[in-house]
Tab-separated table of C-alpha atoms in Angstrom:
chain	number	residue	atom	x	y	z
A	1	PRO	CA	-44.869	94.393	28.995
A	2	ALA	CA	-42.225	93.505	31.529
A	3	ARG	CA	-43.374	91.875	34.720
A	4	CYS	CA	-42.465	93.605	38.031
A	5	GLY	CA	-42.896	92.621	41.675
A	6	THR	CA	-41.520	90.009	43.950
A	7	VAL	CA	-42.538	86.514	45.053
A	8	THR	CA	-42.019	84.917	48.473
A	9	VAL	CA	-40.269	81.580	48.536
A	10	ARG	CA	-40.036	79.197	51.486
A	11	VAL	CA	-36.690	77.481	51.311
A	12	GLU	CA	-36.779	73.759	52.048
A	13	ASN	CA	-33.259	72.696	51.442
A	14	GLY	CA	-29.732	74.130	51.823
A	15	PRO	CA	-28.208	76.451	54.469
A	16	ALA	CA	-31.218	78.703	54.422
A	17	ALA	CA	-33.729	75.960	54.968
A	18	GLY	CA	-36.814	77.046	56.906
A	19	GLN	CA	-36.491	80.788	55.872
A	20	GLN	CA	-38.685	82.804	53.605
A	21	VAL	CA	-36.877	84.859	51.068
A	22	ALA	CA	-38.080	87.473	48.558
A	23	ALA	CA	-37.089	87.038	44.842
A	24	PRO	CA	-38.028	89.095	41.761
A	25	ILE	CA	-40.626	87.607	39.362
A	26	PRO	CA	-38.717	85.962	36.695
A	27	ASP	CA	-38.820	87.880	33.363
A	28	GLY	CA	-37.368	87.634	29.877
A	29	PRO	CA	-37.056	84.887	27.181
A	30	GLY	CA	-37.368	81.471	28.724
A	31	ALA	CA	-38.168	82.684	32.192
A	32	PRO	CA	-40.302	80.245	34.217
A	33	ALA	CA	-43.938	81.391	34.895
A	34	VAL	CA	-44.358	80.813	38.638
A	35	GLU	CA	-47.631	80.541	40.555
A	36	VAL	CA	-48.639	80.112	44.117
A	37	GLY	CA	-47.731	76.575	45.278
A	38	ASP	CA	-45.080	75.956	42.641
A	39	GLU	CA	-41.909	74.129	43.604
A	40	VAL	CA	-38.914	76.114	42.286
A	41	VAL	CA	-35.132	76.226	42.414
A	42	VAL	CA	-33.687	79.479	43.804
A	43	VAL	CA	-30.205	80.840	43.621
A	44	GLU	CA	-28.521	83.045	46.158
A	45	LEU	CA	-26.265	85.673	44.660
A	46	THR	CA	-23.698	87.418	46.933
A	47	ASP	CA	-22.096	90.759	46.155
A	48	PRO	CA	-18.425	90.152	45.923
A	49	THR	CA	-17.584	93.556	47.320
A	50	ASP	CA	-20.010	93.221	50.167
A	51	PRO	CA	-20.430	89.564	51.357
A	52	SER	CA	-23.189	90.572	53.743
A	53	SER	CA	-25.330	91.675	50.834
A	54	SER	CA	-27.063	88.932	48.872
A	55	SER	CA	-30.131	88.458	46.718
A	56	TRP	CA	-32.310	85.556	45.647
A	57	ASN	CA	-33.488	84.729	42.110
A	58	VAL	CA	-35.811	81.969	40.819
A	59	ALA	CA	-33.759	79.822	38.393
A	60	GLU	CA	-36.226	77.174	37.222
A	61	HIS	CA	-39.056	74.798	38.333
A	62	GLN	CA	-38.283	71.799	40.434
A	63	ARG	CA	-39.242	68.907	38.192
A	64	GLY	CA	-38.201	65.995	40.427
A	65	GLU	CA	-41.807	64.902	41.299
A	66	PRO	CA	-43.295	64.841	37.923
A	67	LEU	CA	-40.260	63.209	36.336
A	68	GLY	CA	-40.358	60.603	39.089
A	69	TRP	CA	-44.024	59.767	38.320
A	70	LEU	CA	-43.232	59.612	34.581
A	71	ALA	CA	-40.385	57.211	35.293
A	72	LEU	CA	-42.579	54.985	37.345
A	73	ILE	CA	-45.296	54.848	34.704
A	74	PHE	CA	-42.649	54.100	32.101
A	75	ALA	CA	-41.259	51.184	34.130
A	76	ALA	CA	-44.709	49.879	35.085
A	77	ALA	CA	-45.844	49.853	31.431
A	78	ILE	CA	-42.740	47.941	30.337
A	79	VAL	CA	-43.067	45.268	33.117
A	80	ALA	CA	-46.825	45.008	32.621
A	81	PHE	CA	-46.509	44.178	28.900
A	82	GLY	CA	-43.137	42.486	28.832
A	83	ARG	CA	-43.376	40.739	32.218
A	84	TRP	CA	-40.081	39.051	32.968
A	85	ARG	CA	-38.579	40.236	29.684
A	86	GLY	CA	-39.612	43.743	30.517
A	87	LEU	CA	-37.926	43.635	33.885
A	88	VAL	CA	-34.790	42.288	32.272
A	89	ALA	CA	-34.944	45.175	29.650
A	90	LEU	CA	-35.137	47.710	32.476
A	91	ALA	CA	-32.055	46.139	34.013
A	92	GLY	CA	-30.338	46.398	30.641
A	93	LEU	CA	-31.327	50.035	30.397
A	94	ALA	CA	-29.853	50.745	33.831
A	95	ALA	CA	-26.664	48.974	32.874
A	96	SER	CA	-26.330	51.104	29.734
A	97	PHE	CA	-26.587	54.328	31.637
A	98	GLY	CA	-24.218	52.953	34.306
A	99	ILE	CA	-21.524	52.235	31.648
A	100	LEU	CA	-22.054	55.712	30.016
A	101	LEU	CA	-21.741	57.475	33.309
A	102	THR	CA	-18.917	55.434	34.826
A	103	PHE	CA	-16.771	54.652	31.759
A	104	VAL	CA	-17.544	56.497	28.605
A	105	LEU	CA	-18.053	60.090	29.953
A	106	PRO	CA	-15.142	59.946	32.502
A	107	GLY	CA	-12.885	58.458	29.768
A	108	ILE	CA	-13.605	61.257	27.327
A	109	GLY	CA	-13.434	63.900	30.047
A	110	ALA	CA	-9.969	62.618	31.090
A	111	GLY	CA	-8.669	63.397	27.597
A	112	HIS	CA	-8.565	59.823	26.091
A	113	PRO	CA	-9.451	59.439	22.409
A	114	PRO	CA	-13.274	59.778	22.226
A	115	LEU	CA	-13.629	57.435	19.253
A	116	LEU	CA	-11.676	54.567	21.043
A	117	VAL	CA	-13.539	55.158	24.295
A	118	ALA	CA	-16.916	55.132	22.475
A	119	VAL	CA	-16.247	51.956	20.555
A	120	VAL	CA	-15.006	50.073	23.715
A	121	GLY	CA	-18.019	51.530	25.743
A	122	ALA	CA	-20.467	50.503	23.044
A	123	ALA	CA	-19.093	47.044	22.837
A	124	LEU	CA	-19.434	46.657	26.638
A	125	ILE	CA	-22.969	47.945	26.584
A	126	MET	CA	-23.755	45.518	23.720
A	127	PHE	CA	-22.360	42.489	25.457
A	128	VAL	CA	-24.116	43.226	28.788
A	129	VAL	CA	-27.467	44.322	27.354
A	130	LEU	CA	-27.906	41.677	24.614
A	131	TYR	CA	-26.814	38.721	26.781
A	132	LEU	CA	-28.886	40.046	29.751
A	133	THR	CA	-31.987	40.667	27.677
A	134	HIS	CA	-31.957	37.691	25.261
A	135	GLY	CA	-29.960	35.106	27.149
A	136	VAL	CA	-26.609	33.386	26.445
A	137	THR	CA	-27.550	31.546	23.199
A	138	ALA	CA	-25.976	31.139	19.804
A	139	GLN	CA	-28.668	33.473	18.342
A	140	THR	CA	-27.664	36.257	20.764
A	141	SER	CA	-23.982	35.560	19.999
A	142	VAL	CA	-24.664	36.129	16.256
A	143	ALA	CA	-26.429	39.414	16.984
A	144	VAL	CA	-23.399	40.458	19.141
A	145	LEU	CA	-20.931	39.676	16.441
A	146	GLY	CA	-23.077	41.485	13.804
A	147	THR	CA	-23.387	44.533	16.005
A	148	LEU	CA	-19.653	44.701	16.808
A	149	GLY	CA	-18.721	44.386	13.086
A	150	SER	CA	-21.217	47.078	12.225
A	151	LEU	CA	-20.000	49.327	14.981
A	152	VAL	CA	-16.331	49.061	13.750
A	153	LEU	CA	-17.432	49.854	10.214
A	154	THR	CA	-19.447	52.776	11.346
A	155	GLY	CA	-16.458	54.188	13.230
A	156	VAL	CA	-14.224	53.880	10.182
A	157	LEU	CA	-16.793	55.342	7.855
A	158	GLY	CA	-17.376	58.223	10.362
A	159	ALA	CA	-13.592	58.933	10.601
A	160	LEU	CA	-13.324	59.026	6.796
A	161	ALA	CA	-16.421	61.193	6.338
A	162	THR	CA	-15.422	63.787	8.966
A	163	ALA	CA	-11.848	63.946	7.440
A	164	ALA	CA	-13.268	64.338	3.869
A	165	THR	CA	-15.742	67.091	4.939
A	166	HIS	CA	-13.113	68.832	7.227
A	167	LEU	CA	-15.429	68.816	10.212
A	168	THR	CA	-13.963	70.331	13.431
A	169	GLY	CA	-16.639	69.385	15.938
A	170	PHE	CA	-17.307	73.027	16.764
A	171	GLY	CA	-20.674	73.027	14.898
A	172	SER	CA	-22.896	73.425	18.000
A	173	GLU	CA	-23.196	75.857	20.928
A	174	ASP	CA	-22.790	72.905	23.343
A	175	ALA	CA	-19.430	72.061	21.787
A	176	LEU	CA	-18.246	75.637	22.056
A	177	THR	CA	-19.263	75.826	25.653
A	178	LEU	CA	-17.486	72.552	26.366
A	179	SER	CA	-14.299	73.882	24.802
A	180	MET	CA	-14.180	76.732	27.158
A	181	PHE	CA	-14.499	74.477	30.252
A	182	GLN	CA	-12.476	71.447	29.077
A	183	SER	CA	-10.022	72.513	26.320
A	184	ASP	CA	-8.326	69.119	26.224
A	185	VAL	CA	-11.369	67.334	24.864
A	186	ASP	CA	-11.098	66.393	21.195
A	187	LEU	CA	-14.337	67.647	19.741
A	188	ARG	CA	-13.940	66.099	16.458
A	189	GLY	CA	-13.468	62.710	18.130
A	190	LEU	CA	-16.453	63.556	20.318
A	191	LEU	CA	-18.499	64.019	17.225
A	192	LEU	CA	-17.471	60.438	16.141
A	193	ALA	CA	-18.298	59.121	19.560
A	194	GLY	CA	-21.721	60.481	19.346
A	195	ILE	CA	-22.324	58.751	16.002
A	196	ILE	CA	-21.129	55.384	17.541
A	197	ILE	CA	-23.263	55.665	20.720
A	198	GLY	CA	-26.264	56.954	18.749
A	199	SER	CA	-26.100	54.082	16.247
A	200	LEU	CA	-25.791	51.393	18.872
A	201	GLY	CA	-29.504	51.188	19.806
A	202	VAL	CA	-30.705	50.869	16.239
A	203	LEU	CA	-28.041	48.361	15.367
A	204	ASP	CA	-29.107	46.155	18.310
A	205	ASP	CA	-32.596	46.159	16.971
A	206	VAL	CA	-31.652	45.172	13.423
A	207	THR	CA	-29.123	42.444	14.326
A	208	VAL	CA	-31.400	40.751	16.855
A	209	THR	CA	-34.290	40.805	14.319
A	210	GLN	CA	-32.113	39.320	11.630
A	211	ALA	CA	-30.677	36.533	13.874
A	212	ALA	CA	-34.261	35.676	15.093
A	213	THR	CA	-35.681	35.703	11.511
A	214	VAL	CA	-33.069	33.169	10.291
A	215	THR	CA	-33.752	31.030	13.342
A	216	GLU	CA	-37.507	30.973	12.778
A	217	LEU	CA	-37.131	30.366	9.073
A	218	ALA	CA	-34.907	27.358	9.773
A	219	HIS	CA	-37.298	26.022	12.324
A	220	ALA	CA	-40.372	26.421	10.082
A	221	ASN	CA	-38.672	24.798	7.119
A	222	PRO	CA	-35.598	22.631	8.088
A	223	GLY	CA	-35.117	21.844	4.343
A	224	LEU	CA	-34.026	25.375	3.415
A	225	SER	CA	-30.412	25.633	2.417
A	226	ARG	CA	-27.895	28.164	3.789
A	227	LEU	CA	-28.404	30.384	0.653
A	228	GLN	CA	-32.084	30.147	0.766
A	229	LEU	CA	-32.116	31.186	4.423
A	230	TYR	CA	-29.877	34.065	3.674
A	231	ARG	CA	-32.065	35.327	0.783
A	232	ALA	CA	-35.400	34.970	2.703
A	233	ALA	CA	-34.052	36.715	5.794
A	234	THR	CA	-32.454	39.478	3.659
A	235	ARG	CA	-35.775	40.277	2.204
A	236	VAL	CA	-37.088	40.828	5.736
A	237	GLY	CA	-34.086	42.954	6.450
A	238	ARG	CA	-34.741	45.215	3.463
A	239	ALA	CA	-38.181	46.018	4.754
A	240	HIS	CA	-36.834	46.665	8.219
A	241	ILE	CA	-34.030	49.007	6.793
A	242	ALA	CA	-36.542	50.985	4.761
A	243	SER	CA	-38.388	52.043	7.846
A	244	THR	CA	-35.453	52.348	10.165
A	245	VAL	CA	-33.589	54.718	7.803
A	246	ASN	CA	-36.517	57.098	8.146
A	247	THR	CA	-36.390	56.763	11.851
A	248	ILE	CA	-32.714	57.753	12.009
A	249	VAL	CA	-33.206	60.851	9.882
A	250	LEU	CA	-36.317	61.932	11.754
A	251	ALA	CA	-34.629	61.415	15.126
A	252	TYR	CA	-31.661	63.711	14.175
A	253	ALA	CA	-34.104	66.191	12.542
A	254	GLY	CA	-36.256	66.249	15.755
A	255	ALA	CA	-33.229	66.901	17.922
A	256	SER	CA	-32.093	69.718	15.697
A	257	LEU	CA	-35.447	71.202	15.106
A	258	PRO	CA	-34.467	74.768	16.454
A	259	LEU	CA	-31.424	74.683	14.184
A	260	LEU	CA	-33.628	73.822	11.112
A	261	LEU	CA	-35.987	76.658	11.937
A	262	LEU	CA	-33.016	79.007	12.209
A	263	LEU	CA	-31.952	77.919	8.773
A	264	THR	CA	-35.296	78.877	7.210
A	265	ALA	CA	-34.646	82.501	8.328
A	266	ASP	CA	-31.155	82.448	6.869
A	267	SER	CA	-30.725	84.639	3.716
A	268	ARG	CA	-27.724	82.656	2.415
A	269	PRO	CA	-28.121	80.260	-0.582
A	270	VAL	CA	-29.263	76.842	0.118
A	271	SER	CA	-25.989	75.275	-1.118
A	272	GLN	CA	-24.055	77.446	1.321
A	273	ILE	CA	-26.370	76.490	4.205
A	274	LEU	CA	-26.147	72.753	3.513
A	275	THR	CA	-22.311	72.839	3.386
A	276	SER	CA	-21.973	74.932	6.652
A	277	GLU	CA	-20.360	73.177	9.703
A	278	PHE	CA	-23.420	72.911	11.973
A	279	LEU	CA	-25.559	71.357	9.280
A	280	ALA	CA	-22.878	69.293	7.559
A	281	GLN	CA	-22.220	67.296	10.789
A	282	GLU	CA	-25.925	66.373	11.033
A	283	ILE	CA	-25.795	65.116	7.468
A	284	VAL	CA	-22.589	63.130	8.139
A	285	ARG	CA	-24.260	61.603	11.333
A	286	SER	CA	-27.350	60.443	9.454
A	287	ALA	CA	-25.461	59.161	6.431
A	288	VAL	CA	-22.752	57.271	8.411
A	289	ALA	CA	-25.361	55.683	10.794
A	290	THR	CA	-27.483	54.595	7.907
A	291	LEU	CA	-24.474	52.977	6.076
A	292	GLY	CA	-23.523	51.103	9.258
A	293	LEU	CA	-27.181	50.004	9.583
A	294	ILE	CA	-27.327	48.697	6.076
A	295	ALA	CA	-24.110	46.781	6.550
A	296	ALA	CA	-25.522	45.125	9.651
A	297	VAL	CA	-28.212	43.188	7.622
A	298	PRO	CA	-26.043	41.078	5.342
A	299	LEU	CA	-23.397	40.580	8.013
A	300	THR	CA	-25.756	39.350	10.702
A	301	THR	CA	-27.891	37.407	8.234
A	302	GLY	CA	-24.826	35.626	6.796
A	303	LEU	CA	-23.460	34.702	10.276
A	304	ALA	CA	-26.858	33.478	11.409
A	305	ALA	CA	-27.321	31.342	8.283
A	306	ILE	CA	-23.904	29.694	8.836
A	307	VAL	CA	-24.606	28.986	12.552
A	308	THR	CA	-28.087	27.762	11.887
A	309	THR	CA	-27.021	25.187	9.316
A	310	ALA	CA	-23.794	24.146	10.988
A	311	GLY	CA	-25.493	21.622	13.286
A	312	ARG	CA	-27.402	19.682	10.583
A	313	SER	CA	-26.834	16.040	10.155
A	314	ALA	CA	-24.820	14.628	7.291
A	315	GLY	CA	-27.984	13.465	5.455
A	316	ALA	CA	-29.823	16.777	5.814
A	317	PRO	CA	-29.716	19.093	2.754
A	318	ALA	CA	-27.085	21.664	3.783
A	319	GLY	CA	-25.908	22.845	0.444
A	320	ASP	CA	-27.224	25.563	-1.781
A	321	ASP	CA	-29.355	23.246	-3.752
A	322	PRO	CA	-31.407	21.008	-1.446
A	323	ALA	CA	-33.570	18.099	-2.721
A	324	PRO	CA	-36.804	19.480	-4.062
A	325	VAL	CA	-39.827	18.869	-1.971
A	326	ASP	CA	-43.200	18.091	-3.546
A	327	LEU	CA	-45.604	20.374	-1.620
A	328	THR	CA	-48.595	18.859	-3.473
A	329	ALA	CA	-48.079	15.291	-2.484
A	330	ARG	CA	-49.986	13.867	0.335
A	331	PRO	CA	-48.702	10.942	2.489
A	332	GLY	CA	-50.649	7.747	2.331
A	333	PHE	CA	-52.326	6.398	5.428
A	334	ASP	CA	-54.411	3.311	6.206
A	335	ARG	CA	-58.110	4.114	6.638
A	336	THR	CA	-58.285	2.246	10.003
A	337	ASP	CA	-55.263	4.129	11.459
A	338	VAL	CA	-56.806	7.478	10.456
A	339	LEU	CA	-60.183	6.643	12.192
A	340	GLU	CA	-58.315	5.433	15.321
A	341	ALA	CA	-56.319	8.563	15.418
A	342	LEU	CA	-59.419	10.903	15.078
A	343	SER	CA	-61.271	8.889	17.727
A	344	ALA	CA	-58.349	9.356	20.110
A	345	ALA	CA	-58.126	13.054	19.599
A	346	ARG	CA	-61.949	13.432	20.097
A	347	PHE	CA	-62.461	11.254	23.169
A	348	GLY	CA	-59.043	11.948	24.952
A	349	ALA	CA	-57.596	8.393	24.478
A	350	ASN	CA	-53.853	8.331	24.338
A	351	PRO	CA	-53.314	11.975	23.928
A	352	SER	CA	-50.093	12.926	22.143
A	353	PRO	CA	-47.563	15.375	23.670
A	354	SER	CA	-48.666	18.095	21.291
A	355	SER	CA	-52.223	17.641	22.599
A	356	ALA	CA	-51.570	18.059	26.247
A	357	ALA	CA	-53.978	20.913	26.686
A	358	SER	CA	-57.605	20.283	27.496
A	359	GLY	CA	-59.875	18.986	24.807
A	360	GLY	CA	-56.937	17.433	22.878
A	361	ARG	CA	-55.935	20.903	21.498
A	362	PRO	CA	-52.365	22.029	21.235
A	363	ASP	CA	-50.930	23.997	24.195
A	364	PRO	CA	-51.296	27.680	23.201
A	365	ASP	CA	-48.313	28.627	25.450
A	366	ARG	CA	-45.932	26.117	23.774
A	367	ARG	CA	-42.762	27.875	22.933
A	368	THR	CA	-41.596	27.795	19.318
A	369	ASP	CA	-38.011	28.891	19.928
A	370	SER	CA	-35.427	26.867	18.053
A	371	ALA	CA	-33.023	24.679	20.061
A	372	TRP	CA	-29.686	26.239	19.036
């Protein structure tokens, strides 16, 4: 049954601040359920024929306070776990939103090509965030190059896919609404821009992981050749891709859940539903983002393997076939030297640099980062 009656609202902000106004109880699909003590947003409606006649309506709940607490908990959890790295990650997140709000969105809104604006904006976000979060190192530079190459490939694949499937960009209600307010925006290019921006976060994850994997493998076994480093790190990348692809598809499916529910009630054949505009663009988004993600693994891994082995000395095995190492052979030591070394470690005599911690044990906080 329809709800009737009115609520009294004390206005706290705006021209009517301090007044108490009466508004009808919200009703209908999606109407907010208001209770005593709720903070709400009210709208004053004025009769155009009689400016002195106005009415008030409850639009929605005021969500500023709970969202503020949620943001505070979010930031505190990141800093508590990541410490300095967590604080830097928050700065990178703020920089990403700043670039989106001050460069990408104004550029697209001004009528510039959305794909070009998205690629430039994504590259700017990538440079700022990666170097700010991971430092100015060769490892980070490899991740930056791998991400940039994958972004360009994703943009090219997206342009080809949207042209082949004849997508117009009008496949969602938001796009239709935007076309009425800003008719000069290229909605097809906006679709491509969304693919680029959406792929950036996952690409950063993959490229940084692959660069770090090659670094750690080379640090753990300096005898590995360039090809061996590439093959070993690629195996790690395959496992990463297998889980990340599922993440991409589920992320798009979760964002389009109302659309998917609507499709289940559609009486048209499945083939016709899958090829419709609003579902075809979601398929193109997932497929193009996945192809760019797959390309990021060999590209970044190859660059990292080249950079890692570039600084080896002339006598070090840098080719594809290094000298074989006998892992079963044990080095020979004089018995007296061994006893002296054991006594020194036990009684603290002449501690070695690796045994600087108390009790002659290695320092548990010793960093294992490779010196690029």
